[in-house]
Coordinates of C-alpha atoms in Angstrom, one line a residue:
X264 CA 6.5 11.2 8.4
X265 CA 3.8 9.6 6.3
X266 CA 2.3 6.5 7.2
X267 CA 0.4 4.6 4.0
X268 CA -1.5 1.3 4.0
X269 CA -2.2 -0.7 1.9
X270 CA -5.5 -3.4 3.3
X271 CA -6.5 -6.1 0.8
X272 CA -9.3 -7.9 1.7
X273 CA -8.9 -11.9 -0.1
X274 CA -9.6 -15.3 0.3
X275 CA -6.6 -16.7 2.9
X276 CA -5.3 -18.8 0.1
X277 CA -4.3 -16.1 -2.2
X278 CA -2.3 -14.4 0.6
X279 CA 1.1 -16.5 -0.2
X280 CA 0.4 -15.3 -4.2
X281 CA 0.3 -11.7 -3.2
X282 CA 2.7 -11.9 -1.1
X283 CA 5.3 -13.5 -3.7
X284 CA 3.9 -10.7 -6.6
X285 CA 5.1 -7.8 -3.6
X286 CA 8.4 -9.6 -3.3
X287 CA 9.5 -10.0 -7.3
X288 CA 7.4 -6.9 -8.7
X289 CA 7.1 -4.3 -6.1
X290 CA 9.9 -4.2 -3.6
X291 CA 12.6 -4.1 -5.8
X292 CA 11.4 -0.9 -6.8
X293 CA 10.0 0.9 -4.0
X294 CA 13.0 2.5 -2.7
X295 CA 13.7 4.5 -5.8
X296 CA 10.5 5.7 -5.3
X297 CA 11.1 6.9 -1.8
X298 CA 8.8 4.5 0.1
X299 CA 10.1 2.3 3.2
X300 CA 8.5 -1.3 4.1
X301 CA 7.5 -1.3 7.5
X302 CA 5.8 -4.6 7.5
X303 CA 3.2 -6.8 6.3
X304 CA 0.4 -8.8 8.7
X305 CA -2.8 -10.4 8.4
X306 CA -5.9 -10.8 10.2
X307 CA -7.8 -12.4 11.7
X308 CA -4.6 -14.7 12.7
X309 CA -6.1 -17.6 11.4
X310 CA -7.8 -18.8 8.2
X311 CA -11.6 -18.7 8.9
X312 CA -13.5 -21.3 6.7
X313 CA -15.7 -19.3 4.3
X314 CA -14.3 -15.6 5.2
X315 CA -11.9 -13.5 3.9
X316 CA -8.9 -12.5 5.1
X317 CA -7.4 -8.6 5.2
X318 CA -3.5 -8.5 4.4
X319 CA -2.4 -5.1 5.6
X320 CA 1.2 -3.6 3.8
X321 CA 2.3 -0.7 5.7
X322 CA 5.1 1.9 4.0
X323 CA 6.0 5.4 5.2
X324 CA 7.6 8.4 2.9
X325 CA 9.7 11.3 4.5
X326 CA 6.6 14.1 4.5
X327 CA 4.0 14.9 2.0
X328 CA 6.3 16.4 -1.0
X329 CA 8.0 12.5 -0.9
X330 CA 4.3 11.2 -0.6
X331 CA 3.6 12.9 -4.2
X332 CA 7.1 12.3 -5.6
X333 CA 6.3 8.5 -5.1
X334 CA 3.4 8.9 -6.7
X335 CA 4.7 10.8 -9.8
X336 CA 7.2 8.1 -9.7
X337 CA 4.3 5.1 -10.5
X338 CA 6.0 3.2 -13.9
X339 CA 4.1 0.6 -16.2
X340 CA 5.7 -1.7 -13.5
X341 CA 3.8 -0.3 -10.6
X342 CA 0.7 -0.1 -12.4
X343 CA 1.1 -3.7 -13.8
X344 CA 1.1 -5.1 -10.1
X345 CA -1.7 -3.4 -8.6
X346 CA -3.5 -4.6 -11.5
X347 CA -2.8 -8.3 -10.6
X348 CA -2.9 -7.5 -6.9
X349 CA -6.5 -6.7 -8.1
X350 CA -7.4 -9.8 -9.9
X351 CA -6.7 -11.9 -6.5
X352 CA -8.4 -9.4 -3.9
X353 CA -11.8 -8.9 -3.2
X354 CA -11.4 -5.5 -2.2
X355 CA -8.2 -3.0 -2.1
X356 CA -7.9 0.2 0.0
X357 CA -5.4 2.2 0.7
X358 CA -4.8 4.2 3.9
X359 CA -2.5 7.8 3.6
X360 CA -1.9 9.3 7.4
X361 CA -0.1 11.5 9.1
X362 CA 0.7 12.1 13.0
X363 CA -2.3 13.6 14.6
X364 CA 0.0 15.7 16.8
X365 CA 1.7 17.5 14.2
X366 CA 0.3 20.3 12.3
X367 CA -1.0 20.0 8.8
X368 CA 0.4 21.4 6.0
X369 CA -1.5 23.9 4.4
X370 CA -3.1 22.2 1.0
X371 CA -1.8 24.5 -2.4
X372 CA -3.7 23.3 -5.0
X373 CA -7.0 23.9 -5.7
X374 CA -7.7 20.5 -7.6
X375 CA -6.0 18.5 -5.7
X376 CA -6.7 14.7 -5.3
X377 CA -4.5 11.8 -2.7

């Protein structure tokens, strides 16, 4: 299983309008792309006067192949959301991991990029 996350570093008060853009423009969607909500938090756990906030999304996929299906799945619609995600974030990252027990899959392409 994959394990992706999503941290968005913003100012506490945008956290309810990111929140609402994830539930009307991105999870109706996701599913078909083959990714699974696990969750969404926030830290710290309370709104710090003058600091930002981090508002962590956390999805998993089936294995890699699903990982790059979902990916070759991203529509207007997708795009269109991280873009606005953007204009109310300081800073977006997103996190792509893997159990560190298992073995990795060997990598295919020679110009590959995650």
């Amino acid at each position: 299983m994959i394990q992706i996350v999503d941290e968005i570093t913003l100012a506490p008060e945008r956290i309810p309008d990111v929140l609402a853009l994830l539930r009307d423009r991105y999870l109706p969607g996701h599913a078909a792309r083959g990714l699974t909500a696990a969750g969404h938090w926030v830290s710290p756990p309370v709104a710090v006067p003058g600091q930002p906030s981090t508002l962590w999304l956390t999805w998993h996929v089936a294995d890699a192949p699903a990982y790059y299906r979902m990916r070759a799945l991203t529509d207007a619609g997708v795009v269109s959301f991280w873009m606005a995600v953007d204009a109310l974030c300081d800073v977006r990252r997103r996190h792509v991991m893997a159990d560190a027990d298992a073995p990795l899959p060997a990598l295919t392409e020679v110009d590959h990029a995650a």
